Amino acid sequence: MSIEVVSSNKMFGGWQHQYNHASSVLNCSMRFAVYLPPQASNMRKVPVMYWLSGLTCTDENFIQKAGAQRIAAELGIAIVAPDTSPRGEGVPDDANQAYDFGLGAGFYVNATQAPWNTHYQMYDYVVNELPALIEANFPVTQERVISGHSMGGHGALVMALRNPERYSSVTAFSPISNPINCPWGQKALQNYLGKDKATWQEYDASLLMAKAETFVPAMVEQGKDDSFLDEQLKPNMLTAAAAKKGYPLTLEMHDGYDHSYFFIATFIEKHMRFHAANLAK
C-alpha cells in the first residue's frame, strides 16, 4: 500500500506529516495526517491515537488547532488524523451542498444506499484499512486508542463500542451521542443507511453502550455553552446508558465552553494522559 508525502514539519522533536494514498475501501484518493513523536524510530515503535474530526472538517483542523503534538511528544504516542469523508471527482455530494451531509460529513458509517455506498465506507476505512496502512508504513505498534469531536466523537465512541478488542480507551469532545434522535443523525443515517431504523442502531453510541458486554474505558468532555447541546448532542442519553449498564464512562460538563477548538485545546492534554494511562495497563 503506497503513500505519497504531501508535507512534513518538525514539531517538538518529532514530525508532523501529511500523506495521500489510494483507498480501495473508499474508491478514491484520501489524505491523512500523522504525527510521529521523537520516540518513534526503527528501534522503537509507539502506540497510536486515532483522531476523528467533525462536520466540515478535514485532517488539518486537529493538527493545526488542538495543540496535541506537545503532549504526544512527551508521552510517546503517535497521532493519526484521517479526513472526515471520501472526496474527489465522482464522489457524490449533497445536492444542495449542505454542510451536514456528503463531503465533509461521512458520519463514519458504511453506507448501504446508492449512490453513497460506492464511496462512503468510512467505518471500514477507519477501523480496518487505515490502521493496516499505518502499521505497515510507520514505526507504530498495534496498540490503539481513539478520540474525536462532534461527528468524530460519535465515530470514535461507535468504533470503540463495536470493536472493544481494538482500542485500549476512547474519548470524545461534544459527541453526537444519540444520532437516531437528533436532526444531524437522522438526516445522515436515513440517506446513508435507508429508512429501516433498525440498521441505524449499530451507529448510535448511547444504544451500543446500553447493551455493551465488553467495556472500553471512556471519557467525554462537553461544554455547557455549546449551541448544539440540547438539540444535536444529547449527552444525557449517554450518561443514562452508562448508568444503566455500569459502563466505565466519565462525562464532565464545563461552564462557559462551546463547540470550538478552543474547547478541545483546553482539555486535549487531559485526554492524552487518560489514553496513556490506559495504554500502560
PDB file of C-alpha atoms in Angstrom:
ATOM      1  CA  MET A   1       0.000   0.000   0.000  1.00  0.00           C
ATOM      2  CA  SER A   2       1.902   3.049  -1.267  1.00  0.00           C
ATOM      3  CA  ILE A   3       1.660   6.510   0.245  1.00  0.00           C
ATOM      4  CA  GLU A   4       2.690   9.918  -1.119  1.00  0.00           C
ATOM      5  CA  VAL A   5       4.142  12.685   1.063  1.00  0.00           C
ATOM      6  CA  VAL A   6       2.200  15.958   0.921  1.00  0.00           C
ATOM      7  CA  SER A   7       4.025  17.924   3.635  1.00  0.00           C
ATOM      8  CA  SER A   8       6.409  17.473   6.577  1.00  0.00           C
ATOM      9  CA  ASN A   9       7.117  19.786   9.513  1.00  0.00           C
ATOM     10  CA  LYS A  10       9.282  19.199  12.567  1.00  0.00           C
ATOM     11  CA  MET A  11       7.450  19.712  15.883  1.00  0.00           C
ATOM     12  CA  PHE A  12       8.591  19.109  19.462  1.00  0.00           C
ATOM     13  CA  GLY A  13      11.397  16.848  18.288  1.00  0.00           C
ATOM     14  CA  GLY A  14       9.038  14.751  16.169  1.00  0.00           C
ATOM     15  CA  TRP A  15       7.487  15.152  12.731  1.00  0.00           C
ATOM     16  CA  GLN A  16       4.064  16.211  11.508  1.00  0.00           C
ATOM     17  CA  HIS A  17       3.385  14.648   8.104  1.00  0.00           C
ATOM     18  CA  GLN A  18       0.542  14.624   5.607  1.00  0.00           C
ATOM     19  CA  TYR A  19       0.118  11.855   3.058  1.00  0.00           C
ATOM     20  CA  ASN A  20      -2.102  10.853   0.155  1.00  0.00           C
ATOM     21  CA  HIS A  21      -2.972   7.273  -0.692  1.00  0.00           C
ATOM     22  CA  ALA A  22      -5.380   5.365  -2.895  1.00  0.00           C
ATOM     23  CA  SER A  23      -8.121   3.815  -0.760  1.00  0.00           C
ATOM     24  CA  SER A  24      -9.617   0.587  -2.059  1.00  0.00           C
ATOM     25  CA  VAL A  25     -12.367   0.796   0.575  1.00  0.00           C
ATOM     26  CA  LEU A  26     -13.470   4.310  -0.362  1.00  0.00           C
ATOM     27  CA  ASN A  27     -12.641   4.058  -4.070  1.00  0.00           C
ATOM     28  CA  CYS A  28     -10.863   7.395  -4.137  1.00  0.00           C
ATOM     29  CA  SER A  29      -7.676   9.146  -3.090  1.00  0.00           C
ATOM     30  CA  MET A  30      -7.540  10.006   0.609  1.00  0.00           C
ATOM     31  CA  ARG A  31      -5.368  12.299   2.689  1.00  0.00           C
ATOM     32  CA  PHE A  32      -4.391  11.692   6.293  1.00  0.00           C
ATOM     33  CA  ALA A  33      -2.059  13.304   8.829  1.00  0.00           C
ATOM     34  CA  VAL A  34       0.445  11.539  11.089  1.00  0.00           C
ATOM     35  CA  TYR A  35       2.384  12.984  13.996  1.00  0.00           C
ATOM     36  CA  LEU A  36       5.373  10.824  14.912  1.00  0.00           C
ATOM     37  CA  PRO A  37       6.828  11.692  18.336  1.00  0.00           C
ATOM     38  CA  PRO A  38      10.611  11.718  18.830  1.00  0.00           C
ATOM     39  CA  GLN A  39      10.450   8.260  20.451  1.00  0.00           C
ATOM     40  CA  ALA A  40       9.315   6.684  17.167  1.00  0.00           C
ATOM     41  CA  SER A  41      12.206   5.109  15.295  1.00  0.00           C
ATOM     42  CA  ASN A  42      13.285   1.881  13.671  1.00  0.00           C
ATOM     43  CA  MET A  43      14.442   0.729  17.092  1.00  0.00           C
ATOM     44  CA  ARG A  44      11.225   1.599  18.942  1.00  0.00           C
ATOM     45  CA  LYS A  45       7.579   1.507  17.974  1.00  0.00           C
ATOM     46  CA  VAL A  46       4.933   3.669  19.637  1.00  0.00           C
ATOM     47  CA  PRO A  47       1.147   3.324  20.140  1.00  0.00           C
ATOM     48  CA  VAL A  48      -1.328   5.358  18.105  1.00  0.00           C
ATOM     49  CA  MET A  49      -4.200   7.689  18.901  1.00  0.00           C
ATOM     50  CA  TYR A  50      -6.692   7.931  16.039  1.00  0.00           C
ATOM     51  CA  TRP A  51      -8.465  11.301  15.917  1.00  0.00           C
ATOM     52  CA  LEU A  52     -11.798  11.694  14.094  1.00  0.00           C
ATOM     53  CA  SER A  53     -12.875  15.238  13.260  1.00  0.00           C
ATOM     54  CA  GLY A  54     -16.353  16.710  12.934  1.00  0.00           C
ATOM     55  CA  LEU A  55     -18.662  18.141  10.303  1.00  0.00           C
ATOM     56  CA  THR A  56     -16.991  20.289   7.598  1.00  0.00           C
ATOM     57  CA  CYS A  57     -13.514  19.369   8.854  1.00  0.00           C
ATOM     58  CA  THR A  58     -10.533  17.670   7.193  1.00  0.00           C
ATOM     59  CA  ASP A  59      -7.377  16.094   8.605  1.00  0.00           C
ATOM     60  CA  GLU A  60      -5.961  19.595   9.121  1.00  0.00           C
ATOM     61  CA  ASN A  61      -8.262  21.053  11.785  1.00  0.00           C
ATOM     62  CA  PHE A  62      -6.963  18.938  14.629  1.00  0.00           C
ATOM     63  CA  ILE A  63      -3.278  19.027  13.719  1.00  0.00           C
ATOM     64  CA  GLN A  64      -3.297  22.824  13.328  1.00  0.00           C
ATOM     65  CA  LYS A  65      -5.607  23.882  16.190  1.00  0.00           C
ATOM     66  CA  ALA A  66      -5.658  21.343  19.030  1.00  0.00           C
ATOM     67  CA  GLY A  67      -2.042  21.614  20.185  1.00  0.00           C
ATOM     68  CA  ALA A  68      -1.832  17.882  20.841  1.00  0.00           C
ATOM     69  CA  GLN A  69       1.670  17.333  19.452  1.00  0.00           C
ATOM     70  CA  ARG A  70       3.459  18.736  22.503  1.00  0.00           C
ATOM     71  CA  ILE A  71       1.908  16.243  24.894  1.00  0.00           C
ATOM     72  CA  ALA A  72       2.112  13.425  22.321  1.00  0.00           C
ATOM     73  CA  ALA A  73       5.873  14.057  22.121  1.00  0.00           C
ATOM     74  CA  GLU A  74       6.151  13.810  25.912  1.00  0.00           C
ATOM     75  CA  LEU A  75       4.071  10.633  26.143  1.00  0.00           C
ATOM     76  CA  GLY A  76       5.457   8.893  23.063  1.00  0.00           C
ATOM     77  CA  ILE A  77       2.126   8.489  21.271  1.00  0.00           C
ATOM     78  CA  ALA A  78       1.651   8.867  17.518  1.00  0.00           C
ATOM     79  CA  ILE A  79      -1.436  10.695  16.263  1.00  0.00           C
ATOM     80  CA  VAL A  80      -3.263   9.730  13.073  1.00  0.00           C
ATOM     81  CA  ALA A  81      -5.969  12.059  11.748  1.00  0.00           C
ATOM     82  CA  PRO A  82      -7.899  10.926   8.652  1.00  0.00           C
ATOM     83  CA  ASP A  83     -10.210  13.079   6.571  1.00  0.00           C
ATOM     84  CA  THR A  84     -13.893  13.084   7.508  1.00  0.00           C
ATOM     85  CA  SER A  85     -15.261  11.660   4.257  1.00  0.00           C
ATOM     86  CA  PRO A  86     -14.255  10.422   0.803  1.00  0.00           C
ATOM     87  CA  ARG A  87     -13.511  13.217  -1.657  1.00  0.00           C
ATOM     88  CA  GLY A  88     -12.667  13.799  -5.277  1.00  0.00           C
ATOM     89  CA  GLU A  89     -14.198  13.852  -8.709  1.00  0.00           C
ATOM     90  CA  GLY A  90     -17.007  11.345  -8.955  1.00  0.00           C
ATOM     91  CA  VAL A  91     -17.663  11.202  -5.191  1.00  0.00           C
ATOM     92  CA  PRO A  92     -21.294  12.287  -4.696  1.00  0.00           C
ATOM     93  CA  ASP A  93     -22.163  15.262  -2.505  1.00  0.00           C
ATOM     94  CA  ASP A  94     -25.408  16.650  -1.114  1.00  0.00           C
ATOM     95  CA  ALA A  95     -27.451  18.162  -3.957  1.00  0.00           C
ATOM     96  CA  ASN A  96     -27.617  21.480  -2.092  1.00  0.00           C
ATOM     97  CA  GLN A  97     -24.044  21.200  -0.808  1.00  0.00           C
ATOM     98  CA  ALA A  98     -25.333  21.220   2.767  1.00  0.00           C
ATOM     99  CA  TYR A  99     -22.654  21.165   5.451  1.00  0.00           C
ATOM    100  CA  ASP A 100     -24.216  18.285   7.383  1.00  0.00           C
ATOM    101  CA  PHE A 101     -24.288  15.630   4.680  1.00  0.00           C
ATOM    102  CA  GLY A 102     -21.990  14.431   1.891  1.00  0.00           C
ATOM    103  CA  LEU A 103     -18.447  15.766   1.508  1.00  0.00           C
ATOM    104  CA  GLY A 104     -17.035  16.570   4.934  1.00  0.00           C
ATOM    105  CA  ALA A 105     -19.891  14.684   6.602  1.00  0.00           C
ATOM    106  CA  GLY A 106     -19.309  10.962   6.142  1.00  0.00           C
ATOM    107  CA  PHE A 107     -20.537  10.218   9.705  1.00  0.00           C
ATOM    108  CA  TYR A 108     -18.116   7.269   9.949  1.00  0.00           C
ATOM    109  CA  VAL A 109     -20.681   4.728   8.731  1.00  0.00           C
ATOM    110  CA  ASN A 110     -20.704   2.125   5.958  1.00  0.00           C
ATOM    111  CA  ALA A 111     -23.338   3.433   3.566  1.00  0.00           C
ATOM    112  CA  THR A 112     -25.692   0.848   2.090  1.00  0.00           C
ATOM    113  CA  GLN A 113     -27.770   3.143  -0.138  1.00  0.00           C
ATOM    114  CA  ALA A 114     -26.935   4.318  -3.667  1.00  0.00           C
ATOM    115  CA  PRO A 115     -25.153   6.476  -4.671  1.00  0.00           C
ATOM    116  CA  TRP A 116     -23.394   6.771  -1.307  1.00  0.00           C
ATOM    117  CA  ASN A 117     -22.452   3.107  -0.901  1.00  0.00           C
ATOM    118  CA  THR A 118     -19.820   3.244  -3.669  1.00  0.00           C
ATOM    119  CA  HIS A 119     -17.561   5.578  -1.667  1.00  0.00           C
ATOM    120  CA  TYR A 120     -18.948   6.292   1.800  1.00  0.00           C
ATOM    121  CA  GLN A 121     -17.469   3.400   3.774  1.00  0.00           C
ATOM    122  CA  MET A 122     -15.750   5.447   6.474  1.00  0.00           C
ATOM    123  CA  TYR A 123     -16.375   2.897   9.230  1.00  0.00           C
ATOM    124  CA  ASP A 124     -14.364   0.181   7.458  1.00  0.00           C
ATOM    125  CA  TYR A 125     -11.757   2.722   6.420  1.00  0.00           C
ATOM    126  CA  VAL A 126     -11.037   3.901   9.966  1.00  0.00           C
ATOM    127  CA  VAL A 127     -11.380   0.530  11.705  1.00  0.00           C
ATOM    128  CA  ASN A 128      -9.508  -1.617   9.175  1.00  0.00           C
ATOM    129  CA  GLU A 129      -7.873  -0.087   6.101  1.00  0.00           C
ATOM    130  CA  LEU A 130      -6.192   2.953   7.644  1.00  0.00           C
ATOM    131  CA  PRO A 131      -4.669   1.117  10.664  1.00  0.00           C
ATOM    132  CA  ALA A 132      -3.297  -1.572   8.332  1.00  0.00           C
ATOM    133  CA  LEU A 133      -1.721   1.169   6.222  1.00  0.00           C
ATOM    134  CA  ILE A 134      -0.276   2.961   9.252  1.00  0.00           C
ATOM    135  CA  GLU A 135       1.110  -0.214  10.828  1.00  0.00           C
ATOM    136  CA  ALA A 136       2.741  -1.267   7.553  1.00  0.00           C
ATOM    137  CA  ASN A 137       4.468   2.064   6.907  1.00  0.00           C
ATOM    138  CA  PHE A 138       5.331   3.654  10.255  1.00  0.00           C
ATOM    139  CA  PRO A 139       7.127   2.654  13.488  1.00  0.00           C
ATOM    140  CA  VAL A 140       3.946   2.011  15.473  1.00  0.00           C
ATOM    141  CA  THR A 141       2.549  -0.877  17.465  1.00  0.00           C
ATOM    142  CA  GLN A 142      -0.917  -2.406  17.236  1.00  0.00           C
ATOM    143  CA  GLU A 143      -1.843  -0.624  20.483  1.00  0.00           C
ATOM    144  CA  ARG A 144      -4.566   1.881  19.596  1.00  0.00           C
ATOM    145  CA  VAL A 145      -6.760   4.457  21.285  1.00  0.00           C
ATOM    146  CA  ILE A 146      -9.378   6.595  19.581  1.00  0.00           C
ATOM    147  CA  SER A 147     -10.841  10.040  20.088  1.00  0.00           C
ATOM    148  CA  GLY A 148     -12.882  12.610  18.209  1.00  0.00           C
ATOM    149  CA  HIS A 149     -15.034  15.713  18.188  1.00  0.00           C
ATOM    150  CA  SER A 150     -18.763  16.110  17.468  1.00  0.00           C
ATOM    151  CA  MET A 151     -19.461  13.850  14.457  1.00  0.00           C
ATOM    152  CA  GLY A 152     -15.994  12.440  15.094  1.00  0.00           C
ATOM    153  CA  GLY A 153     -16.832  11.889  18.744  1.00  0.00           C
ATOM    154  CA  HIS A 154     -19.812   9.861  17.564  1.00  0.00           C
ATOM    155  CA  GLY A 155     -17.494   7.877  15.287  1.00  0.00           C
ATOM    156  CA  ALA A 156     -14.903   7.264  17.987  1.00  0.00           C
ATOM    157  CA  LEU A 157     -17.453   6.015  20.513  1.00  0.00           C
ATOM    158  CA  VAL A 158     -19.182   3.770  17.984  1.00  0.00           C
ATOM    159  CA  MET A 159     -15.928   2.214  16.796  1.00  0.00           C
ATOM    160  CA  ALA A 160     -14.697   1.536  20.326  1.00  0.00           C
ATOM    161  CA  LEU A 161     -18.039   0.137  21.457  1.00  0.00           C
ATOM    162  CA  ARG A 162     -18.293  -2.156  18.445  1.00  0.00           C
ATOM    163  CA  ASN A 163     -14.611  -3.185  18.498  1.00  0.00           C
ATOM    164  CA  PRO A 164     -13.508  -3.232  22.153  1.00  0.00           C
ATOM    165  CA  GLU A 165     -10.623  -5.582  21.346  1.00  0.00           C
ATOM    166  CA  ARG A 166      -9.035  -2.972  19.071  1.00  0.00           C
ATOM    167  CA  TYR A 167      -8.850   0.028  21.424  1.00  0.00           C
ATOM    168  CA  SER A 168      -7.406   0.485  24.898  1.00  0.00           C
ATOM    169  CA  SER A 169      -9.576   3.573  25.565  1.00  0.00           C
ATOM    170  CA  VAL A 170     -11.878   6.076  23.886  1.00  0.00           C
ATOM    171  CA  THR A 171     -12.508   9.772  24.476  1.00  0.00           C
ATOM    172  CA  ALA A 172     -14.742  12.333  22.829  1.00  0.00           C
ATOM    173  CA  PHE A 173     -15.385  16.052  22.813  1.00  0.00           C
ATOM    174  CA  SER A 174     -19.016  17.122  22.347  1.00  0.00           C
ATOM    175  CA  PRO A 175     -20.036  13.875  20.624  1.00  0.00           C
ATOM    176  CA  ILE A 176     -23.309  13.302  18.796  1.00  0.00           C
ATOM    177  CA  SER A 177     -24.338  10.801  21.439  1.00  0.00           C
ATOM    178  CA  ASN A 178     -27.767   9.668  20.233  1.00  0.00           C
ATOM    179  CA  PRO A 179     -27.888  10.248  16.457  1.00  0.00           C
ATOM    180  CA  ILE A 180     -31.119   8.346  15.849  1.00  0.00           C
ATOM    181  CA  ASN A 181     -32.859  11.067  17.880  1.00  0.00           C
ATOM    182  CA  CYS A 182     -31.259  14.252  16.527  1.00  0.00           C
ATOM    183  CA  PRO A 183     -31.594  16.126  13.204  1.00  0.00           C
ATOM    184  CA  TRP A 184     -27.968  15.691  12.120  1.00  0.00           C
ATOM    185  CA  GLY A 185     -28.056  11.970  12.762  1.00  0.00           C
ATOM    186  CA  GLN A 186     -31.490  11.335  11.309  1.00  0.00           C
ATOM    187  CA  LYS A 187     -30.577  13.063   8.043  1.00  0.00           C
ATOM    188  CA  ALA A 188     -27.288  11.219   7.687  1.00  0.00           C
ATOM    189  CA  LEU A 189     -28.464   7.778   8.756  1.00  0.00           C
ATOM    190  CA  GLN A 190     -31.572   7.802   6.567  1.00  0.00           C
ATOM    191  CA  ASN A 191     -29.595   8.854   3.493  1.00  0.00           C
ATOM    192  CA  TYR A 192     -26.630   6.539   4.071  1.00  0.00           C
ATOM    193  CA  LEU A 193     -28.471   3.530   5.511  1.00  0.00           C
ATOM    194  CA  GLY A 194     -32.068   3.789   4.345  1.00  0.00           C
ATOM    195  CA  LYS A 195     -35.378   4.076   6.185  1.00  0.00           C
ATOM    196  CA  ASP A 196     -35.075   0.925   8.299  1.00  0.00           C
ATOM    197  CA  LYS A 197     -34.202   2.407  11.681  1.00  0.00           C
ATOM    198  CA  ALA A 198     -33.063  -0.969  12.979  1.00  0.00           C
ATOM    199  CA  THR A 199     -29.910  -0.518  10.889  1.00  0.00           C
ATOM    200  CA  TRP A 200     -29.283   2.875  12.479  1.00  0.00           C
ATOM    201  CA  GLN A 201     -28.859   1.372  15.930  1.00  0.00           C
ATOM    202  CA  GLU A 202     -25.400  -0.010  15.118  1.00  0.00           C
ATOM    203  CA  TYR A 203     -24.175   3.582  14.800  1.00  0.00           C
ATOM    204  CA  ASP A 204     -25.722   5.032  17.949  1.00  0.00           C
ATOM    205  CA  ALA A 205     -23.302   5.274  20.885  1.00  0.00           C
ATOM    206  CA  SER A 206     -25.998   5.511  23.549  1.00  0.00           C
ATOM    207  CA  LEU A 207     -27.762   2.377  22.334  1.00  0.00           C
ATOM    208  CA  LEU A 208     -24.485   0.496  21.906  1.00  0.00           C
ATOM    209  CA  MET A 209     -23.296   1.469  25.383  1.00  0.00           C
ATOM    210  CA  ALA A 210     -26.553   0.294  26.936  1.00  0.00           C
ATOM    211  CA  LYS A 211     -26.019  -3.233  25.589  1.00  0.00           C
ATOM    212  CA  ALA A 212     -22.205  -3.466  25.784  1.00  0.00           C
ATOM    213  CA  GLU A 213     -20.732  -6.657  27.215  1.00  0.00           C
ATOM    214  CA  THR A 214     -17.038  -5.747  26.927  1.00  0.00           C
ATOM    215  CA  PHE A 215     -16.023  -2.357  28.274  1.00  0.00           C
ATOM    216  CA  VAL A 216     -13.505   0.164  26.926  1.00  0.00           C
ATOM    217  CA  PRO A 217     -12.643   2.952  29.394  1.00  0.00           C
ATOM    218  CA  ALA A 218     -14.351   6.105  28.104  1.00  0.00           C
ATOM    219  CA  MET A 219     -14.168   9.828  28.831  1.00  0.00           C
ATOM    220  CA  VAL A 220     -16.299  12.611  27.361  1.00  0.00           C
ATOM    221  CA  GLU A 221     -15.928  16.378  27.647  1.00  0.00           C
ATOM    222  CA  GLN A 222     -18.887  18.685  26.973  1.00  0.00           C
ATOM    223  CA  GLY A 223     -19.227  22.468  27.104  1.00  0.00           C
ATOM    224  CA  LYS A 224     -22.390  23.833  28.726  1.00  0.00           C
ATOM    225  CA  ASP A 225     -22.431  26.808  26.320  1.00  0.00           C
ATOM    226  CA  ASP A 226     -22.352  24.575  23.246  1.00  0.00           C
ATOM    227  CA  SER A 227     -25.095  25.837  20.920  1.00  0.00           C
ATOM    228  CA  PHE A 228     -25.735  22.262  19.721  1.00  0.00           C
ATOM    229  CA  LEU A 229     -26.001  20.735  23.189  1.00  0.00           C
ATOM    230  CA  ASP A 230     -29.717  20.019  23.591  1.00  0.00           C
ATOM    231  CA  GLU A 231     -30.886  19.507  20.006  1.00  0.00           C
ATOM    232  CA  GLN A 232     -27.974  17.615  18.453  1.00  0.00           C
ATOM    233  CA  LEU A 233     -25.565  16.201  21.060  1.00  0.00           C
ATOM    234  CA  LYS A 234     -27.742  14.844  23.910  1.00  0.00           C
ATOM    235  CA  PRO A 235     -25.007  13.732  26.357  1.00  0.00           C
ATOM    236  CA  ASN A 236     -27.728  12.889  28.887  1.00  0.00           C
ATOM    237  CA  MET A 237     -28.621   9.872  26.764  1.00  0.00           C
ATOM    238  CA  LEU A 238     -25.033   8.623  27.002  1.00  0.00           C
ATOM    239  CA  THR A 239     -24.836   9.049  30.764  1.00  0.00           C
ATOM    240  CA  ALA A 240     -28.187   7.286  31.176  1.00  0.00           C
ATOM    241  CA  ALA A 241     -26.936   4.341  29.115  1.00  0.00           C
ATOM    242  CA  ALA A 242     -23.701   4.165  31.110  1.00  0.00           C
ATOM    243  CA  ALA A 243     -25.570   4.248  34.420  1.00  0.00           C
ATOM    244  CA  LYS A 244     -27.940   1.505  33.263  1.00  0.00           C
ATOM    245  CA  LYS A 245     -25.105  -0.768  32.160  1.00  0.00           C
ATOM    246  CA  GLY A 246     -22.471   0.167  34.726  1.00  0.00           C
ATOM    247  CA  TYR A 247     -20.212   1.282  31.899  1.00  0.00           C
ATOM    248  CA  PRO A 248     -16.873   2.941  32.865  1.00  0.00           C
ATOM    249  CA  LEU A 249     -17.706   6.380  31.434  1.00  0.00           C
ATOM    250  CA  THR A 250     -16.571   9.715  32.828  1.00  0.00           C
ATOM    251  CA  LEU A 251     -18.554  12.627  31.363  1.00  0.00           C
ATOM    252  CA  GLU A 252     -17.808  16.140  32.558  1.00  0.00           C
ATOM    253  CA  MET A 253     -19.768  19.299  31.766  1.00  0.00           C
ATOM    254  CA  HIS A 254     -17.891  22.620  31.693  1.00  0.00           C
ATOM    255  CA  ASP A 255     -19.320  26.093  32.261  1.00  0.00           C
ATOM    256  CA  GLY A 256     -18.649  28.651  29.540  1.00  0.00           C
ATOM    257  CA  TYR A 257     -17.168  26.328  26.907  1.00  0.00           C
ATOM    258  CA  ASP A 258     -18.625  25.989  23.424  1.00  0.00           C
ATOM    259  CA  HIS A 259     -18.245  23.630  20.434  1.00  0.00           C
ATOM    260  CA  SER A 260     -14.990  25.091  19.118  1.00  0.00           C
ATOM    261  CA  TYR A 261     -11.352  24.036  19.005  1.00  0.00           C
ATOM    262  CA  PHE A 262     -10.680  26.470  21.849  1.00  0.00           C
ATOM    263  CA  PHE A 263     -12.568  23.919  23.983  1.00  0.00           C
ATOM    264  CA  ILE A 264     -10.633  20.989  22.529  1.00  0.00           C
ATOM    265  CA  ALA A 265      -7.271  22.713  23.020  1.00  0.00           C
ATOM    266  CA  THR A 266      -8.147  23.366  26.669  1.00  0.00           C
ATOM    267  CA  PHE A 267      -8.703  19.705  27.540  1.00  0.00           C
ATOM    268  CA  ILE A 268      -6.681  17.733  24.977  1.00  0.00           C
ATOM    269  CA  GLU A 269      -3.815  17.145  27.405  1.00  0.00           C
ATOM    270  CA  LYS A 270      -6.243  15.576  29.890  1.00  0.00           C
ATOM    271  CA  HIS A 271      -7.440  13.204  27.179  1.00  0.00           C
ATOM    272  CA  MET A 272      -3.939  12.287  26.019  1.00  0.00           C
ATOM    273  CA  ARG A 273      -2.924  11.436  29.585  1.00  0.00           C
ATOM    274  CA  PHE A 274      -6.087   9.355  30.026  1.00  0.00           C
ATOM    275  CA  HIS A 275      -5.140   7.369  26.940  1.00  0.00           C
ATOM    276  CA  ALA A 276      -1.522   6.996  28.070  1.00  0.00           C
ATOM    277  CA  ALA A 277      -2.664   5.615  31.433  1.00  0.00           C
ATOM    278  CA  ASN A 278      -4.887   3.036  29.747  1.00  0.00           C
ATOM    279  CA  LEU A 279      -2.203   2.069  27.252  1.00  0.00           C
ATOM    280  CA  ALA A 280       0.132   1.466  30.190  1.00  0.00           C
ATOM    281  CA  LYS A 281      -2.328  -1.072  31.604  1.00  0.00           C
TER     282      LYS A 281
END
